[in-house]
PDB file of C-alpha atoms in Angstrom:
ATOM      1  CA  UNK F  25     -32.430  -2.770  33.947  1.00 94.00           C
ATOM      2  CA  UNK F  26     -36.012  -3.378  34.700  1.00 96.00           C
ATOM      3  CA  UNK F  27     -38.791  -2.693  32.392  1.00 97.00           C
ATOM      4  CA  UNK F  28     -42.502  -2.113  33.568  1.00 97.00           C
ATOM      5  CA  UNK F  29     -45.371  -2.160  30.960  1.00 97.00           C
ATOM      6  CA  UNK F  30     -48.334  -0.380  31.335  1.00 97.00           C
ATOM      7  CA  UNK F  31     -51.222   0.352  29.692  1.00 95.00           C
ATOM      8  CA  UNK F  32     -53.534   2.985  28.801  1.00 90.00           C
ATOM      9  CA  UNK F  33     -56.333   2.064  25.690  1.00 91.00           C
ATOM     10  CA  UNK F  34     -54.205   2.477  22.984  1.00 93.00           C
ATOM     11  CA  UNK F  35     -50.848   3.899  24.553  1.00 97.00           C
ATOM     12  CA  UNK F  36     -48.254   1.493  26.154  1.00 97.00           C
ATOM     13  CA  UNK F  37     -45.906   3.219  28.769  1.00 98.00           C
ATOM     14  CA  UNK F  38     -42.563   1.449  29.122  1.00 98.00           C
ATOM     15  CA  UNK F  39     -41.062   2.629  32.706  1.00 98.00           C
ATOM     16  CA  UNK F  40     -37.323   2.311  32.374  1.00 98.00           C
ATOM     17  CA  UNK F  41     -35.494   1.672  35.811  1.00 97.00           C
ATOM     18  CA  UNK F  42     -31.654   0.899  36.257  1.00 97.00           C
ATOM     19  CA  UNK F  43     -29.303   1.759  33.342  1.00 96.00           C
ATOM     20  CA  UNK F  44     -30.169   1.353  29.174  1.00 96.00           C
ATOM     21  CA  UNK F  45     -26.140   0.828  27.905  1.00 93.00           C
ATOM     22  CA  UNK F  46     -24.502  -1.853  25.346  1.00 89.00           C
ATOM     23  CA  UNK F  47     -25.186  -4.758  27.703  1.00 90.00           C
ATOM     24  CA  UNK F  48     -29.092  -4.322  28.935  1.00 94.00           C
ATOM     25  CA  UNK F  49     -30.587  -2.371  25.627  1.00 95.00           C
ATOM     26  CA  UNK F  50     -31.353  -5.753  23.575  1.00 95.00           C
ATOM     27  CA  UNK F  51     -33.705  -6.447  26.133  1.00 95.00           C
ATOM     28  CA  UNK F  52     -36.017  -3.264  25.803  1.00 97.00           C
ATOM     29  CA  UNK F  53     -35.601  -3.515  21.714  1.00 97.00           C
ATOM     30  CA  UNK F  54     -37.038  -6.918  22.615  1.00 97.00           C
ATOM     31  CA  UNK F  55     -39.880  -5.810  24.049  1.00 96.00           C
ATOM     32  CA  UNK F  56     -40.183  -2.216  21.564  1.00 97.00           C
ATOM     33  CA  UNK F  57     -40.300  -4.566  18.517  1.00 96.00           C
ATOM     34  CA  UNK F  58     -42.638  -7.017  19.528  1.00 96.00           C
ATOM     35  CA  UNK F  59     -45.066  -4.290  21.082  1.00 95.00           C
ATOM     36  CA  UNK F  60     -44.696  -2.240  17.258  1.00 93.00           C
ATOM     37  CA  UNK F  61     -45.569  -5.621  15.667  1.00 93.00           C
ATOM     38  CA  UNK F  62     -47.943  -7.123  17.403  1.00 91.00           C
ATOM     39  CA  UNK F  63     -50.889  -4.115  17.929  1.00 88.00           C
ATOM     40  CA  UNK F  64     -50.946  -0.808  16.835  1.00 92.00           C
ATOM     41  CA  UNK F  65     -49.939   1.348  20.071  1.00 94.00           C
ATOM     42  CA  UNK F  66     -48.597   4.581  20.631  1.00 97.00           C
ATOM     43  CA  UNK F  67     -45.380   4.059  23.279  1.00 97.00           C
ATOM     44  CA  UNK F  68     -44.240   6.521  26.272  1.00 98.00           C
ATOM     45  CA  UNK F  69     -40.776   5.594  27.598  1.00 98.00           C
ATOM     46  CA  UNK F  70     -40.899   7.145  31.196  1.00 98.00           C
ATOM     47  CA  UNK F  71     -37.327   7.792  32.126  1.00 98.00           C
ATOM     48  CA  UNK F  72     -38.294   9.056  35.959  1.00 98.00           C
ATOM     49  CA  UNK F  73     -36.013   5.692  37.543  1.00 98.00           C
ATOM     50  CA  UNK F  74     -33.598   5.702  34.502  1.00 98.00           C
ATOM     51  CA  UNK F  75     -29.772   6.353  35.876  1.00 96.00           C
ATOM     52  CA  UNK F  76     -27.983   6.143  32.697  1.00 97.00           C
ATOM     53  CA  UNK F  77     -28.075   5.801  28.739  1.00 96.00           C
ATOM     54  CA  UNK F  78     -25.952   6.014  26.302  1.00 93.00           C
ATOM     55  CA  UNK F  79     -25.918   6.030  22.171  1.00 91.00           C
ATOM     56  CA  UNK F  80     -26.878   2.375  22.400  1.00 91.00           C
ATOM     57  CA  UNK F  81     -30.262   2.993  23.878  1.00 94.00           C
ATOM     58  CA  UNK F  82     -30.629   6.426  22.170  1.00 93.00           C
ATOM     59  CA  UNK F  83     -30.737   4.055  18.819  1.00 91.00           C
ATOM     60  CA  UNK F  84     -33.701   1.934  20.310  1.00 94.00           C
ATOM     61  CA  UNK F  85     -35.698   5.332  20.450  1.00 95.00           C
ATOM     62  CA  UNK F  86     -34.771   6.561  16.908  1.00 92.00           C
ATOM     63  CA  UNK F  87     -35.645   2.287  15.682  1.00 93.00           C
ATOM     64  CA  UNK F  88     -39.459   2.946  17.404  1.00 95.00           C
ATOM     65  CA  UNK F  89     -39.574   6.338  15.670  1.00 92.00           C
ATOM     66  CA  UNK F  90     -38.589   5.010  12.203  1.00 90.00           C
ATOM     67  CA  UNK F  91     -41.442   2.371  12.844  1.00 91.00           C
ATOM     68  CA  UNK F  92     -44.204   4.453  13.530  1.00 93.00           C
ATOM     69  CA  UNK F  93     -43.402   6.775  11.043  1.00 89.00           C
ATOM     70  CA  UNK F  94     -46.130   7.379   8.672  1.00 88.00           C
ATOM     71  CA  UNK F  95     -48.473   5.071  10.560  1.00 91.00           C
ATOM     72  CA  UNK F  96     -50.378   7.195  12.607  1.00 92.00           C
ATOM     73  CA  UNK F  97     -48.731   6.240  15.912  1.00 95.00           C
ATOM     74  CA  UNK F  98     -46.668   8.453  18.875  1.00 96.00           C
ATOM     75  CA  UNK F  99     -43.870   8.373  20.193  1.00 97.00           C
ATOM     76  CA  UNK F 100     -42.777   9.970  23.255  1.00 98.00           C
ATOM     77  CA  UNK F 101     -40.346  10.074  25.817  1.00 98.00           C
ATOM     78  CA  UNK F 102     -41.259  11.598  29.683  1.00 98.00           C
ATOM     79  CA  UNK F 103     -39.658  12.682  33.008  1.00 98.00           C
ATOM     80  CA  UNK F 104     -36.054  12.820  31.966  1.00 98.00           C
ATOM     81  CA  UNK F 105     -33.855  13.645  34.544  1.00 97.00           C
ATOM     82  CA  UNK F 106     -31.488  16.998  33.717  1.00 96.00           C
ATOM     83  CA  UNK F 107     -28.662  14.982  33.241  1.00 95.00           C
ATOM     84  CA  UNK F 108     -30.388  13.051  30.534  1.00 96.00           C
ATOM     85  CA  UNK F 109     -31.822  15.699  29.436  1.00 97.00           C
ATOM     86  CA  UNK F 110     -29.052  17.115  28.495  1.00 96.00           C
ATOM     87  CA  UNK F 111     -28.144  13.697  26.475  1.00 95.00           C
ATOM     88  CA  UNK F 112     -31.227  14.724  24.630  1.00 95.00           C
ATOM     89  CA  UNK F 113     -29.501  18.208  23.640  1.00 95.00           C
ATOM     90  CA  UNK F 114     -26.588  16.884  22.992  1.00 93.00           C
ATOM     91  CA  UNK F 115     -27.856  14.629  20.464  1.00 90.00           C
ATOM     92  CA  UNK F 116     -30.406  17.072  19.005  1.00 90.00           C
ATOM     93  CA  UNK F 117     -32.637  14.203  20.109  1.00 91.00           C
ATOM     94  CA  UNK F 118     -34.343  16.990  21.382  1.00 93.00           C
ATOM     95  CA  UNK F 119     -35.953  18.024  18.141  1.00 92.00           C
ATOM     96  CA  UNK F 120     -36.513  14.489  17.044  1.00 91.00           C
ATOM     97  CA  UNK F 121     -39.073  13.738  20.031  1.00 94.00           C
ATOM     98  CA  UNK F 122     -41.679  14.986  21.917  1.00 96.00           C
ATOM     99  CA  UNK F 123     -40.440  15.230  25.560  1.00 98.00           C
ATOM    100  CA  UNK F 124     -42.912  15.924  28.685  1.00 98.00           C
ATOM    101  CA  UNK F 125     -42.688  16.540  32.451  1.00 98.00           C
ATOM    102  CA  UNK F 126     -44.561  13.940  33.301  1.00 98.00           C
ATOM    103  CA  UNK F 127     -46.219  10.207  32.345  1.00 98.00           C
ATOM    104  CA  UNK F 128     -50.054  11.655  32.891  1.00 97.00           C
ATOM    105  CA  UNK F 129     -49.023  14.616  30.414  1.00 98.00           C
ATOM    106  CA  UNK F 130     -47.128  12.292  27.498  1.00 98.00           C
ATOM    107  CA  UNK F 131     -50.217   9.493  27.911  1.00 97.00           C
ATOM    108  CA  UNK F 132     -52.499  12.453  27.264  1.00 97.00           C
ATOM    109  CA  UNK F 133     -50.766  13.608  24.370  1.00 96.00           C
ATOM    110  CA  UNK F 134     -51.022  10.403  22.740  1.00 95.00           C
TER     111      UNK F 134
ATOM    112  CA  UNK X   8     -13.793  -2.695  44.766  1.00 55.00           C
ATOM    113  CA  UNK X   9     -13.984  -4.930  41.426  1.00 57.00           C
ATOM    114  CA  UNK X  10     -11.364  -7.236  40.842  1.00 70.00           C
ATOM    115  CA  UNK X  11      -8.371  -5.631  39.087  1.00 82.00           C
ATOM    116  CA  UNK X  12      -8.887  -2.227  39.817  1.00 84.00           C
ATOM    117  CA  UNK X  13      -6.699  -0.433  42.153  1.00 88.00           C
ATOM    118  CA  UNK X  14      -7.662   3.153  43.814  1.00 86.00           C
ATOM    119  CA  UNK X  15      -4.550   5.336  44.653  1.00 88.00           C
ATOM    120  CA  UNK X  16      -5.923   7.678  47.135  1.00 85.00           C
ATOM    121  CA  UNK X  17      -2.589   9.755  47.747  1.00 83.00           C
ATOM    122  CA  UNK X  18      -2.761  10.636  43.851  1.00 89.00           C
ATOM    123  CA  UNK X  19      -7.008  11.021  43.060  1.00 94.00           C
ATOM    124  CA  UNK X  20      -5.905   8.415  40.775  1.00 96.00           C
ATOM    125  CA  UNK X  21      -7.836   5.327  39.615  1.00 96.00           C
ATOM    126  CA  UNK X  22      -6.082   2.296  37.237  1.00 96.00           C
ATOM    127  CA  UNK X  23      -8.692  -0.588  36.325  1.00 96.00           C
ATOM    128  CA  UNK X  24      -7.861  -3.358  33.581  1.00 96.00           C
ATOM    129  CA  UNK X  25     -10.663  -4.783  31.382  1.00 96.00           C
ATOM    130  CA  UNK X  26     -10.781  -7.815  29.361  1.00 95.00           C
ATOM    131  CA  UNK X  27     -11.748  -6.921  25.755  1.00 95.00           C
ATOM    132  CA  UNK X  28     -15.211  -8.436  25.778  1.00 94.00           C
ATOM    133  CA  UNK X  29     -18.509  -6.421  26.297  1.00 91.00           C
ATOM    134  CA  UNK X  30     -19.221  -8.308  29.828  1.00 93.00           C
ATOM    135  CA  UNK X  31     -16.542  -6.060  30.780  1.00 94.00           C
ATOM    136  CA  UNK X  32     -18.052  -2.900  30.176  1.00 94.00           C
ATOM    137  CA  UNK X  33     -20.239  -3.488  33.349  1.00 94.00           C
ATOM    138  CA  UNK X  34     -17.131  -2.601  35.528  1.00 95.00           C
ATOM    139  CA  UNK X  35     -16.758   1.024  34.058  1.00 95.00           C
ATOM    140  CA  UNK X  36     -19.793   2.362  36.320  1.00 95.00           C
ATOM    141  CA  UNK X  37     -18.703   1.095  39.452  1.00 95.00           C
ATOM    142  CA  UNK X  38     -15.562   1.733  39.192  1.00 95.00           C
ATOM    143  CA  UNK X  39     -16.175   5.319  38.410  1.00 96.00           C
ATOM    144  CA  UNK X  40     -18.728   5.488  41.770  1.00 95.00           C
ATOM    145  CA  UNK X  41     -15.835   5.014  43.556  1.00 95.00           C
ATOM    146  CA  UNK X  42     -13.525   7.023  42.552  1.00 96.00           C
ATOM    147  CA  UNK X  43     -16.552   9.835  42.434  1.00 96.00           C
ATOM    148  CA  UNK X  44     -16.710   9.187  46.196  1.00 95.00           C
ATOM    149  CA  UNK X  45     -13.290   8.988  47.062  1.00 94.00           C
ATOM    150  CA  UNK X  46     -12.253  12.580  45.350  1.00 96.00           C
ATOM    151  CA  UNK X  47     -16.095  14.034  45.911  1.00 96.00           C
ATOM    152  CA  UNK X  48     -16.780  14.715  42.043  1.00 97.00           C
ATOM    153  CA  UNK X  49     -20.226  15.845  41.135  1.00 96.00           C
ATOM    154  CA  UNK X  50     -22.504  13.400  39.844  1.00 95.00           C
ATOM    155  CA  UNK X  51     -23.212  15.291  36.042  1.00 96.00           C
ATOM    156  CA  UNK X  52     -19.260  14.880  36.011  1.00 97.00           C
ATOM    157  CA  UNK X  53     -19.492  11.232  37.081  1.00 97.00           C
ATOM    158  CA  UNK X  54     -22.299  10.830  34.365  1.00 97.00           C
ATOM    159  CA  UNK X  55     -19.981  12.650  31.381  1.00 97.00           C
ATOM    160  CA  UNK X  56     -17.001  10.334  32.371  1.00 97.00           C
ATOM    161  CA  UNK X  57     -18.992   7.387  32.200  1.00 97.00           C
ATOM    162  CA  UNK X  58     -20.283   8.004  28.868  1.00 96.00           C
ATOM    163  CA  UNK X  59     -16.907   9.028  27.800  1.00 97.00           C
ATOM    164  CA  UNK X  60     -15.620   5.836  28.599  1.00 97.00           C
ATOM    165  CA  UNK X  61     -18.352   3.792  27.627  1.00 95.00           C
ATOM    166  CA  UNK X  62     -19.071   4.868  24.659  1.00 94.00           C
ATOM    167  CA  UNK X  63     -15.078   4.529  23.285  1.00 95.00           C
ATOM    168  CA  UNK X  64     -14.944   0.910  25.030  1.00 95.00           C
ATOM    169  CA  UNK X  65     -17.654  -0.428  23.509  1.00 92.00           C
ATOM    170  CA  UNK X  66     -16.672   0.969  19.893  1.00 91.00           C
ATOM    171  CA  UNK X  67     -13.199  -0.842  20.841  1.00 93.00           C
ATOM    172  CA  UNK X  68     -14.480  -4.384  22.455  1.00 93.00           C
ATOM    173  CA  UNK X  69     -16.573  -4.615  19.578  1.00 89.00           C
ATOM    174  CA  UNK X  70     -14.700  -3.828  16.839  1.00 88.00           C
ATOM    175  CA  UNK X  71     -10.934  -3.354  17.817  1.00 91.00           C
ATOM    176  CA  UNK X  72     -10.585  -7.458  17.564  1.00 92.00           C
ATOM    177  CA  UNK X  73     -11.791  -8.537  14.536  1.00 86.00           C
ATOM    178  CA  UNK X  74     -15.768  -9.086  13.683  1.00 80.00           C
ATOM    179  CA  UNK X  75     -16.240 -11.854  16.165  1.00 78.00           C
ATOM    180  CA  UNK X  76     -15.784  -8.952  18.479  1.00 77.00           C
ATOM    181  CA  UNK X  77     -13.140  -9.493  21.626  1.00 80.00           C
ATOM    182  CA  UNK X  78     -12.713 -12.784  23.203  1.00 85.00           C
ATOM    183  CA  UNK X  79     -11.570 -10.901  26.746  1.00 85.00           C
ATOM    184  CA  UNK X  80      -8.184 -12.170  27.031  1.00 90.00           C
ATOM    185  CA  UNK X  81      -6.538  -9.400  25.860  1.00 95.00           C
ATOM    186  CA  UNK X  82      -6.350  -6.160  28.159  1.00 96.00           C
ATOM    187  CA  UNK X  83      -7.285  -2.854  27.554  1.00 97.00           C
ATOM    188  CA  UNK X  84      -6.057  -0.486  30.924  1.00 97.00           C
ATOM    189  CA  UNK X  85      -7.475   3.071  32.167  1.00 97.00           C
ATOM    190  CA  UNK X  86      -6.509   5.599  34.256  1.00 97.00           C
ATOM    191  CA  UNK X  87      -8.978   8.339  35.685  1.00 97.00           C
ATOM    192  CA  UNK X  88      -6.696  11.194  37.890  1.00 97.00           C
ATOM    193  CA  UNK X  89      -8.078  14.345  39.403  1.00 97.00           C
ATOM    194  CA  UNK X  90      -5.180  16.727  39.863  1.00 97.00           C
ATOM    195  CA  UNK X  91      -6.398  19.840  41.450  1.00 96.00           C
ATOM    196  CA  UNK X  92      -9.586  20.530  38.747  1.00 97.00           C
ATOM    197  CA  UNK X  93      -8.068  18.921  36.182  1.00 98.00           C
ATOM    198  CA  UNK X  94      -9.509  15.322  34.988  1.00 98.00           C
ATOM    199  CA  UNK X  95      -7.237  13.272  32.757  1.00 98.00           C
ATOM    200  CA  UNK X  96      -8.782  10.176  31.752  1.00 98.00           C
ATOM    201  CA  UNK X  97      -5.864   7.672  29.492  1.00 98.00           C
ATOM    202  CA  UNK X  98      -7.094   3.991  27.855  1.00 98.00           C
ATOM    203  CA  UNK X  99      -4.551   1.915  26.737  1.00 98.00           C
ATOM    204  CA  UNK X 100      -5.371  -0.931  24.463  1.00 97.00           C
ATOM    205  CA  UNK X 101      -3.708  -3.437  21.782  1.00 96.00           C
ATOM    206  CA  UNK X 102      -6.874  -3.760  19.714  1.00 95.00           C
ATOM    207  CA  UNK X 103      -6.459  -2.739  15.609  1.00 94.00           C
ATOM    208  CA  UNK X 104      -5.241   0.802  15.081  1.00 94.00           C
ATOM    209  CA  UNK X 105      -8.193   3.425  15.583  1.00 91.00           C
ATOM    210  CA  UNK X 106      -8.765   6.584  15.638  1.00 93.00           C
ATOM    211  CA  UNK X 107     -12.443   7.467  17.301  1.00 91.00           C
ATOM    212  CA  UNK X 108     -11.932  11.019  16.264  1.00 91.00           C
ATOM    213  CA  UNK X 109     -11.552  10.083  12.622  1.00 89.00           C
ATOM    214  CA  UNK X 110     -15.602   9.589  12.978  1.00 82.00           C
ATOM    215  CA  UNK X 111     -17.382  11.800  10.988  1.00 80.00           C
ATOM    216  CA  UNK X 112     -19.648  14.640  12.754  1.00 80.00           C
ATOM    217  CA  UNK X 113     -23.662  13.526  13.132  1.00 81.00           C
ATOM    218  CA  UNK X 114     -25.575  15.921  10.806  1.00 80.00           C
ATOM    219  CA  UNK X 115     -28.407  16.460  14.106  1.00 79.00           C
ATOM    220  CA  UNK X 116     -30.838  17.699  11.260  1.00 79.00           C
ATOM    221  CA  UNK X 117     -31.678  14.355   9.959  1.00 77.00           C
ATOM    222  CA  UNK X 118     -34.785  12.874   9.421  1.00 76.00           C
ATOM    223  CA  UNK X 119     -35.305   9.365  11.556  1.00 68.00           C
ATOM    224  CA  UNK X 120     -35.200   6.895   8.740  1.00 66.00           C
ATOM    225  CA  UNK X 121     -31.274   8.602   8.129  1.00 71.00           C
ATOM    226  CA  UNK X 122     -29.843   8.352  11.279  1.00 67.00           C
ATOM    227  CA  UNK X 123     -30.171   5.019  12.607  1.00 58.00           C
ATOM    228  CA  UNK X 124     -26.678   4.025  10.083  1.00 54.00           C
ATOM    229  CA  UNK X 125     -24.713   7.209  11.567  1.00 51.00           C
ATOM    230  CA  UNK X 126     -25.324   6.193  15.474  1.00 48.00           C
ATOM    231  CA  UNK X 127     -21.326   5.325  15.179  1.00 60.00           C
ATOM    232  CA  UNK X 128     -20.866   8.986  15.313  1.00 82.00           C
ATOM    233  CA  UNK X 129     -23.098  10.248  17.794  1.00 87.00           C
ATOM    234  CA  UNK X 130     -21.152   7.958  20.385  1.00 89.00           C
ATOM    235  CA  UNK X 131     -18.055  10.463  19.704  1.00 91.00           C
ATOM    236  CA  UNK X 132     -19.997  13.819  18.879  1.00 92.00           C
ATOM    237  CA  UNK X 133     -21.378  13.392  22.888  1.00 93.00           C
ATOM    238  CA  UNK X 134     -17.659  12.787  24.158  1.00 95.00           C
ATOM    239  CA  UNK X 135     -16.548  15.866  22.770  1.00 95.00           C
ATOM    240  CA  UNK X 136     -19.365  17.934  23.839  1.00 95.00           C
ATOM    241  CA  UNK X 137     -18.640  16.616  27.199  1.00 96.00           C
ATOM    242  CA  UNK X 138     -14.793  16.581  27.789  1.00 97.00           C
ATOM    243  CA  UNK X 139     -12.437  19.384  27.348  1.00 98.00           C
ATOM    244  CA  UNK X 140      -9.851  18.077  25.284  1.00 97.00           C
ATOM    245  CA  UNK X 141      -9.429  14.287  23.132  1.00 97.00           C
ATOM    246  CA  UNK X 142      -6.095  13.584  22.225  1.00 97.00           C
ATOM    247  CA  UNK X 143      -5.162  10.058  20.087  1.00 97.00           C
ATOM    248  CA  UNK X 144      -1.895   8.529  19.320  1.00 98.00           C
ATOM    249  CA  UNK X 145      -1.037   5.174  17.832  1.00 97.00           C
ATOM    250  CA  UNK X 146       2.465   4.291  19.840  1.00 97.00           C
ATOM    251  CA  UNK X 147       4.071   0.830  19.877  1.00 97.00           C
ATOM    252  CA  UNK X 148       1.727  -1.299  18.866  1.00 96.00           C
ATOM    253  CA  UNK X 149      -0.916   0.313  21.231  1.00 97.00           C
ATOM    254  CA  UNK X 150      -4.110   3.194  20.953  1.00 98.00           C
ATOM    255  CA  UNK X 151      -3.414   5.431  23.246  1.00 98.00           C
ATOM    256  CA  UNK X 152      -6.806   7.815  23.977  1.00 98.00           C
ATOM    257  CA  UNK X 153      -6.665  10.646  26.508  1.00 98.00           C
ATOM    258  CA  UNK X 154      -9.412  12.751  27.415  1.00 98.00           C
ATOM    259  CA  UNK X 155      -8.928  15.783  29.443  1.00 98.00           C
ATOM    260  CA  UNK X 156     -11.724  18.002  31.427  1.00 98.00           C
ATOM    261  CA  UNK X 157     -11.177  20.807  33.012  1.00 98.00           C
ATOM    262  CA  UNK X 158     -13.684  21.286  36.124  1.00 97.00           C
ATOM    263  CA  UNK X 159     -15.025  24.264  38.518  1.00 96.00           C
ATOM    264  CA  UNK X 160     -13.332  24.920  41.495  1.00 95.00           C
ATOM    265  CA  UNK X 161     -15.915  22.956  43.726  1.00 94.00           C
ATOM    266  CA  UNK X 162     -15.490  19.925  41.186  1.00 94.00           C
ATOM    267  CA  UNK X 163     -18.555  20.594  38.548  1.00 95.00           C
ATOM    268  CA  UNK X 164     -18.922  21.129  34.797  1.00 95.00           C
ATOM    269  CA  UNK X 165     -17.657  24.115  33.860  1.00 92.00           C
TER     270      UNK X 165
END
C-alpha cells in the first residue's frame, strides 16, 4: 500500500492506493498518529485507488475519530468504491463518518 | 501460482496451505484472483471471500498459537470449490480450539471511544453478513470452519 499526503491549509488528505489489511495498516496508523500529534489538522482518507480493507484498517479510522473527538477537528472519508462502500454498511461505519463523492467535496467540508 | 497452492480446474476447486504466521496472509488475495479467473466469479464475490478468509486467518495466526502469535511452521489448509452456484469455502487448522462464532455481535450504535475494544467482533459480524451459511466443528485435534454462499445464476451476490 502506498500512501500520498496532501495538503490543503488546515486539512491533510491521505490518498490510500493498494490494499489497507493486517500486514500494510501499521504503516498508515504510523503516519495517522504522528499527523494527530504533531499539528492540529482535519484528515480526508480518499479511498478512490483503495482495492481492499478489512476490520484491521476499519480500526485505524475509528483510532483518528476517537482522537479528534472533542477537539474541534474532522474526520472524513471520500470516493469509496461500492464494494467498500458496502464495508461501510456493513459495519454501520456508515453512521460513524461523514462519507463524500469526491476529495474537492470532503476538503470543503472540512 | 504461489508456492503450495494447487488449482483443480476439472472440480472449480482451489487447495492452498499457509504457514501460521501473518506473512502468510499475503497469499490469500492472489490466490483467490486466480481461482476468480479460472471459474469467472464476480469481483464483489471475490471481495466477500477474501474478507471471509482474511479476517478468520488473521484472528487464527494471531491468536490460535499462543501470545507470541504463530511461528509459521505449523499448517493451516483451505479449500475454495464452486459447484454449480454453490461456494464452499473449508480451513483446516491445528491452532487452540476456537470457535469465531462464539464472538459476541458488535452493538453498531456505539459511540467511537466504545468500539475500538469490540473490533474482534466486527471481523465476524462482516463474514456473516457476507456468506450464506458458517458452520464450526472441533474434530481430532483440528478447527474445522466452513463457510458456504450460495450465488446467482451468472455467479454474483445474491
Amino acid at each position: 500500500m502506498e500512501v500520498v499526503e496532501k495538503r490543503n491549509e488546515s486539512t491533510v488528505v491521505l490518498e490510500l492506493n493498494g490494499r489497507l489489511d493486517t500486514n500494510t495498516t501499521p504503516v498508515l496508523e504510523k503516519k495517522v498518529l504522528e499527523l494527530l500529534e504533531a499539528e492540529e489538522v482535519n484528515l480526508v482518507f480518499d479511498f478512490g485507488n483503495l482495492d481492499y480493507i478489512n476490520s484491521s484498517g476499519l480500526r485505524v479510522l475509528v483510532m483518528a475519530l476517537q482522537r479528534t473527538r472533542g477537539t474541534g477537528r474532522k474526520v472524513a472519508v471520500c470516493a469509496l468504491r461500492d464494494y467498500i462502500q458496502e464495508i461501510f454498511d456493513i459495519s454501520g461505519y456508515d453512521r460513524l463518518f461523514s462519507l463524500f463523492p469526491s476529495q474537492a467535496e470532503a476538503v470543503a467540508a472540512m | 501460482m504461489p508456492d503450495n497452492c494447487a488449482i483443480n480446474t476439472a472440480d472449480n476447486e482451489l487447495r492452498i496451505i499457509l504457514g501460521n504466521s501473518r506473512r502468510e496472509l499475503d497469499r490469500i488475495a492472489p490466490a483467490l484472483e486466480a481461482f476468480s479467473d479460472m471459474t469467472g466469479l464476480d469481483p464483489r464475490v471475490t471481495f466477500h471471500l477474501n474478507i471471509a478468509l482474511d479476517e478468520l486467518l488473521t484472528n487464527i495466526v494471531s491468536y490460535g498459537y499462543g501470545e507470541e502469535g504463530g511461528d509459521g511452521n505449523r499448517e493451516i489448509t483451505l479449500c475454495v470449490q464452486l459447484q454449480g452456484t454453490l461456494l464452499t469455502m473449508r480451513i483446516e487448522d491445528d491452532a487452540c480450539p476456537f470457535n469465531p462464532l462464539d464472538a459476541p455481535e458488535p452493538d453498531l450504535d456505539l459511540p467511537p471511544e466504545e468500539r475500538i475494544n469490540r473490533v474482534g467482533g466486527m471481523g465476524i459480524h462482516m463474514i456473516r453478513k457476507m456468506m450464506t451459511s458458517i458452520e464450526y466443528e472441533r474434530r481430532d485435534g483440528k478447527n474445522l470452519l466452513t463457510l458456504r454462499k450460495t450465488l446467482t445464476k451468472d455467479l454474483k451476490c445474491q
